[in-house]
């Protein structure tokens, strides 16, 4: 199975309101809820592609139970979340039903104790034994050490399980130094890591910092990837319009599924870009449009040269 | 025991954010949660005054479980909520931590089926048998007939249980016609019911419509009450500053506790105004400051004349 780690799981709540006006009262006309946090989004897409996925990370309180209830209803996803005393966070997206503009409110997540962090690391080591690949995704909840991902990368490498890291800021900086197989920063995260706004130069720099393969997501312009074997650019056939929420997580699912299926790098990147664009096109945030994915897959342009990196 | 009915129970969530700016992302710095809906607030205050209280209404989904978990930790309050398939609503108060301004987001509440409405009415009839008074509080969730409170008032009267109604709009209009013992509208609700913005005239009109006693809450100016025995005005010693959330619910608790303790109307009104002001003064929304309550109780001015109404 593929393992995804979401230390800061969430219940993603979307509210439809007519128009958000600060310091007034609003009637919410539509409410939707789904399990969130990057690793859970990645897992959902992997399961939809036919892969067996196990999700781990933390769950706590009534919100954690709501997340787990919904995971139970997601075929192909196995729940291996570790219980904590604190409460799983909620994120609230307030969507203006007239303009589509979104206002985001993100709770900080539960305070994790040292004992809970130790319990997670034990559970993670056991889960790695049956994993063909692992993705470490998203922010860290309060209390988890900033070097957490670096440790989890080292544990995966010691267990010979390919590891992808998708986070930002200091946890990314430290995690990269532990030499993960893949990092997937977006343009902003890559610039923050390297200090360079030139994606080509920043990608080279991120590799020097320790990542074996850097896959930079450049939004509507697709992906830029570089490793010891070469450098590639994968672009969608046209600019797609829609909700970009979850597009990066779908790209991660594309890369991971391609990895365990032993696809070539150009094929992995084509799949990741097609899934990403099909996610932007789907009416529901974070879902992907299966028909659009199949169509787009043949239309992705991948250019590159082996050994050029 | 005193029974409070909250058909549209809620989990009241308060978020502290630095400054709410539409169409941007916000980190929530503080999260608090408590059971909400007017009847649950009334019950909490009654329990704090030493009364045995039973709460009924609906509970559903993960949010309903969170409400019930917290009720279990409230001494003196017995949970007799009726389970439904839909999910209990959340209300979110986004409080600007710099200015204290509040932006409110209210979910609509679960869709109640005819069978669930019938089940509630049965449970209510059974609970009335051991009730010394009942309060019917707040809005109706979708699916509950607009004449619901009128029916519940008639059932209470048939069981000889004094009934207080605190709602608004059409449910209030219909409920008043069923001749409740007490209605407690605020100035806006009273004006909407009667078409008159003169509280004295509107109170008379509300009595003509069927209410035995009308207690109008006039915000910082206290309460105006009228029934067949007289007319009274109860005012706090000074204008108090703070958060008015829950002040009306505390007034209802004051009226109900005074009723079951057979206090005179002036004493009931003094208690209701003192509780209301002590709620505005409390640092946490919806709680009341016990010391302030004791002090204020002797400082409320009640003027009025018997048989003048």
Short mmCIF file of C-alpha atoms in Angstrom, two decimals, chain B residues 30-245:
data_model
loop_
_atom_site.label_atom_id
_atom_site.label_comp_id
_atom_site.label_asym_id
_atom_site.label_seq_id
_atom_site.Cartn_x
_atom_site.Cartn_y
_atom_site.Cartn_z
CA UNK B 30 -8.26 31.21 19.76
CA UNK B 31 -11.04 28.61 19.53
CA UNK B 32 -13.78 28.15 22.12
CA UNK B 33 -16.87 25.95 21.86
CA UNK B 34 -20.00 25.56 23.94
CA UNK B 35 -23.49 24.14 23.59
CA UNK B 36 -25.79 26.79 22.18
CA UNK B 37 -29.29 27.65 21.17
CA UNK B 38 -31.32 29.83 23.52
CA UNK B 39 -32.82 27.01 25.59
CA UNK B 40 -29.41 25.49 26.38
CA UNK B 41 -28.14 28.92 27.48
CA UNK B 42 -31.21 29.35 29.72
CA UNK B 43 -30.59 25.88 31.20
CA UNK B 44 -26.96 26.67 32.04
CA UNK B 45 -27.99 29.81 33.95
CA UNK B 46 -30.82 27.97 35.76
CA UNK B 47 -28.38 25.24 36.82
CA UNK B 48 -25.93 27.87 38.08
CA UNK B 49 -28.80 29.28 40.19
CA UNK B 50 -29.23 25.82 41.75
CA UNK B 51 -32.25 24.57 39.79
CA UNK B 52 -32.63 21.11 38.29
CA UNK B 53 -33.03 21.52 34.55
CA UNK B 54 -33.76 19.12 31.73
CA UNK B 55 -32.99 20.15 28.16
CA UNK B 56 -34.78 18.77 25.14
CA UNK B 57 -34.86 19.51 21.42
CA UNK B 58 -32.90 17.79 18.67
CA UNK B 59 -29.37 16.42 18.39
CA UNK B 60 -27.72 14.90 15.32
CA UNK B 61 -24.36 14.03 13.76
CA UNK B 62 -20.87 14.71 15.06
CA UNK B 63 -21.79 18.26 16.07
CA UNK B 64 -24.73 16.94 18.11
CA UNK B 65 -22.38 14.52 19.86
CA UNK B 66 -20.02 17.42 20.68
CA UNK B 67 -22.96 19.35 22.18
CA UNK B 68 -23.98 16.32 24.26
CA UNK B 69 -20.40 15.66 25.43
CA UNK B 70 -20.26 19.20 26.77
CA UNK B 71 -23.73 19.00 28.37
CA UNK B 72 -22.53 15.92 30.28
CA UNK B 73 -19.91 18.17 31.89
CA UNK B 74 -22.51 20.77 32.98
CA UNK B 75 -23.62 19.94 36.56
CA UNK B 76 -27.38 20.19 37.13
CA UNK B 77 -28.36 19.88 33.46
CA UNK B 78 -30.00 16.63 32.29
CA UNK B 79 -29.77 15.83 28.56
CA UNK B 80 -33.09 14.66 27.07
CA UNK B 81 -32.32 15.67 23.47
CA UNK B 82 -34.05 13.60 20.76
CA UNK B 83 -31.76 12.07 18.09
CA UNK B 84 -32.28 12.96 14.40
CA UNK B 85 -30.61 11.90 11.15
CA UNK B 86 -29.53 15.41 10.16
CA UNK B 87 -26.66 17.25 11.79
CA UNK B 88 -26.92 19.79 14.61
CA UNK B 89 -25.89 23.22 13.31
CA UNK B 90 -22.77 25.20 14.18
CA UNK B 91 -22.69 28.94 14.70
CA UNK B 92 -19.37 30.69 14.26
CA UNK B 93 -18.61 34.05 15.85
CA UNK B 94 -15.44 35.50 14.35
CA UNK B 95 -14.18 38.02 16.88
CA UNK B 96 -11.63 40.61 15.82
CA UNK B 97 -9.02 40.36 18.60
CA UNK B 98 -8.00 44.00 18.18
CA UNK B 99 -11.43 45.70 18.07
CA UNK B 100 -13.76 43.07 19.56
CA UNK B 101 -16.10 43.38 16.53
CA UNK B 102 -17.94 40.15 15.72
CA UNK B 103 -18.86 38.58 12.38
CA UNK B 104 -21.48 35.85 12.70
CA UNK B 105 -21.95 32.78 10.45
CA UNK B 106 -25.01 30.64 11.26
CA UNK B 107 -25.68 27.22 9.74
CA UNK B 108 -29.36 26.52 9.02
CA UNK B 109 -29.77 23.39 11.17
CA UNK B 110 -30.85 19.84 10.28
CA UNK B 111 -33.86 19.08 8.07
CA UNK B 112 -36.42 17.52 10.43
CA UNK B 113 -38.67 14.78 9.01
CA UNK B 114 -42.37 14.46 9.95
CA UNK B 115 -41.52 11.28 11.91
CA UNK B 116 -38.82 13.15 13.87
CA UNK B 117 -41.26 15.97 14.65
CA UNK B 118 -43.80 13.39 15.89
CA UNK B 119 -41.11 11.69 18.02
CA UNK B 120 -40.20 15.02 19.61
CA UNK B 121 -43.82 15.81 20.51
CA UNK B 122 -44.16 12.43 22.23
CA UNK B 123 -40.95 12.90 24.22
CA UNK B 124 -42.08 16.43 25.16
CA UNK B 125 -45.41 15.20 26.54
CA UNK B 126 -43.63 12.66 28.74
CA UNK B 127 -41.10 15.24 30.01
CA UNK B 128 -43.88 17.72 30.88
CA UNK B 129 -45.22 15.28 33.49
CA UNK B 130 -42.28 16.03 35.79
CA UNK B 131 -41.81 19.70 34.82
CA UNK B 132 -42.65 22.65 37.07
CA UNK B 133 -42.28 25.08 34.14
CA UNK B 134 -41.22 24.96 30.51
CA UNK B 135 -39.44 27.44 28.23
CA UNK B 136 -39.76 27.20 24.43
CA UNK B 137 -36.76 28.96 22.96
CA UNK B 138 -35.32 30.13 19.68
CA UNK B 139 -35.70 29.44 15.98
CA UNK B 140 -37.18 26.36 14.31
CA UNK B 141 -34.97 24.06 12.21
CA UNK B 142 -36.06 23.38 8.60
CA UNK B 143 -38.97 20.93 8.36
CA UNK B 144 -40.59 21.76 11.69
CA UNK B 145 -44.01 23.34 11.00
CA UNK B 146 -44.24 27.09 11.59
CA UNK B 147 -47.08 26.49 14.05
CA UNK B 148 -44.90 24.17 16.16
CA UNK B 149 -44.71 26.44 19.20
CA UNK B 150 -48.48 27.01 19.20
CA UNK B 151 -48.93 23.24 19.52
CA UNK B 152 -46.27 22.93 22.24
CA UNK B 153 -47.88 25.82 24.19
CA UNK B 154 -51.28 24.08 24.04
CA UNK B 155 -49.77 20.77 25.20
CA UNK B 156 -48.11 22.49 28.19
CA UNK B 157 -51.33 24.28 29.11
CA UNK B 158 -53.28 21.02 28.88
CA UNK B 159 -50.70 19.52 31.29
CA UNK B 160 -51.05 22.59 33.58
CA UNK B 161 -47.34 23.42 33.22
CA UNK B 162 -46.58 27.16 33.05
CA UNK B 163 -45.04 27.92 29.64
CA UNK B 164 -42.73 30.74 28.53
CA UNK B 165 -42.19 31.43 24.81
CA UNK B 166 -39.07 33.20 23.51
CA UNK B 167 -38.95 33.24 19.72
CA UNK B 168 -39.57 35.64 16.85
CA UNK B 169 -41.38 36.14 13.54
CA UNK B 170 -44.20 33.88 12.44
CA UNK B 171 -43.51 31.15 15.06
CA UNK B 172 -43.96 33.86 17.75
CA UNK B 173 -47.13 35.22 16.10
CA UNK B 174 -48.71 31.76 16.02
CA UNK B 175 -47.37 30.80 19.44
CA UNK B 176 -48.84 33.90 21.13
CA UNK B 177 -52.29 33.01 19.81
CA UNK B 178 -52.09 29.71 21.75
CA UNK B 179 -52.10 31.78 24.99
CA UNK B 180 -48.69 31.12 26.63
CA UNK B 181 -48.24 32.23 30.25
CA UNK B 182 -45.27 34.44 29.37
CA UNK B 183 -43.71 35.78 26.18
CA UNK B 184 -40.34 37.57 26.33
CA UNK B 185 -39.79 39.45 23.07
CA UNK B 186 -37.07 42.06 22.63
CA UNK B 187 -38.01 45.48 21.24
CA UNK B 188 -37.52 44.43 17.59
CA UNK B 189 -39.47 41.17 17.98
CA UNK B 190 -42.27 43.01 19.74
CA UNK B 191 -42.43 45.65 17.00
CA UNK B 192 -42.47 42.94 14.33
CA UNK B 193 -45.30 41.14 16.14
CA UNK B 194 -47.49 44.15 16.77
CA UNK B 195 -46.45 46.74 14.19
CA UNK B 196 -45.90 49.27 16.98
CA UNK B 197 -42.55 50.74 18.03
CA UNK B 198 -44.02 52.14 21.29
CA UNK B 199 -43.18 49.43 23.87
CA UNK B 200 -46.16 50.28 26.10
CA UNK B 201 -48.67 50.08 23.28
CA UNK B 202 -46.96 47.02 21.74
CA UNK B 203 -47.02 45.20 25.09
CA UNK B 204 -50.77 45.85 25.41
CA UNK B 205 -51.28 44.63 21.85
CA UNK B 206 -49.26 41.42 22.49
CA UNK B 207 -51.48 40.70 25.49
CA UNK B 208 -54.60 41.16 23.36
CA UNK B 209 -53.13 38.62 20.92
CA UNK B 210 -53.12 35.97 23.68
CA UNK B 211 -50.06 36.23 25.98
CA UNK B 212 -51.00 36.30 29.67
CA UNK B 213 -47.82 38.16 30.65
CA UNK B 214 -45.63 40.08 28.22
CA UNK B 215 -42.08 40.80 29.35
CA UNK B 216 -40.40 43.05 26.82
CA UNK B 217 -36.61 43.26 27.03
CA UNK B 218 -35.49 46.79 26.18
CA UNK B 219 -31.73 46.15 26.14
CA UNK B 220 -29.79 48.46 28.49
CA UNK B 221 -33.07 49.99 29.71
CA UNK B 222 -34.17 46.75 31.39
CA UNK B 223 -37.56 45.06 31.23
CA UNK B 224 -41.15 46.18 30.78
CA UNK B 225 -43.79 43.69 31.95
CA UNK B 226 -47.57 43.67 31.84
CA UNK B 227 -50.30 41.21 32.76
CA UNK B 228 -53.81 41.17 34.26
CA UNK B 229 -52.39 42.11 37.69
CA UNK B 230 -50.35 45.14 36.76
CA UNK B 231 -47.56 46.74 34.82
CA UNK B 232 -43.90 47.09 35.91
CA UNK B 233 -40.65 48.49 34.69
CA UNK B 234 -37.33 47.14 36.01
CA UNK B 235 -34.12 49.05 35.26
CA UNK B 236 -30.46 48.47 36.15
CA UNK B 237 -28.69 51.11 38.27
CA UNK B 238 -26.43 52.15 35.41
CA UNK B 239 -25.67 51.31 31.80
CA UNK B 240 -23.34 48.28 31.85
CA UNK B 241 -20.73 47.75 29.15
CA UNK B 242 -19.65 44.39 27.75
CA UNK B 243 -20.88 41.59 25.52
CA UNK B 244 -24.71 41.42 25.35
CA UNK B 245 -24.66 37.84 23.94
#
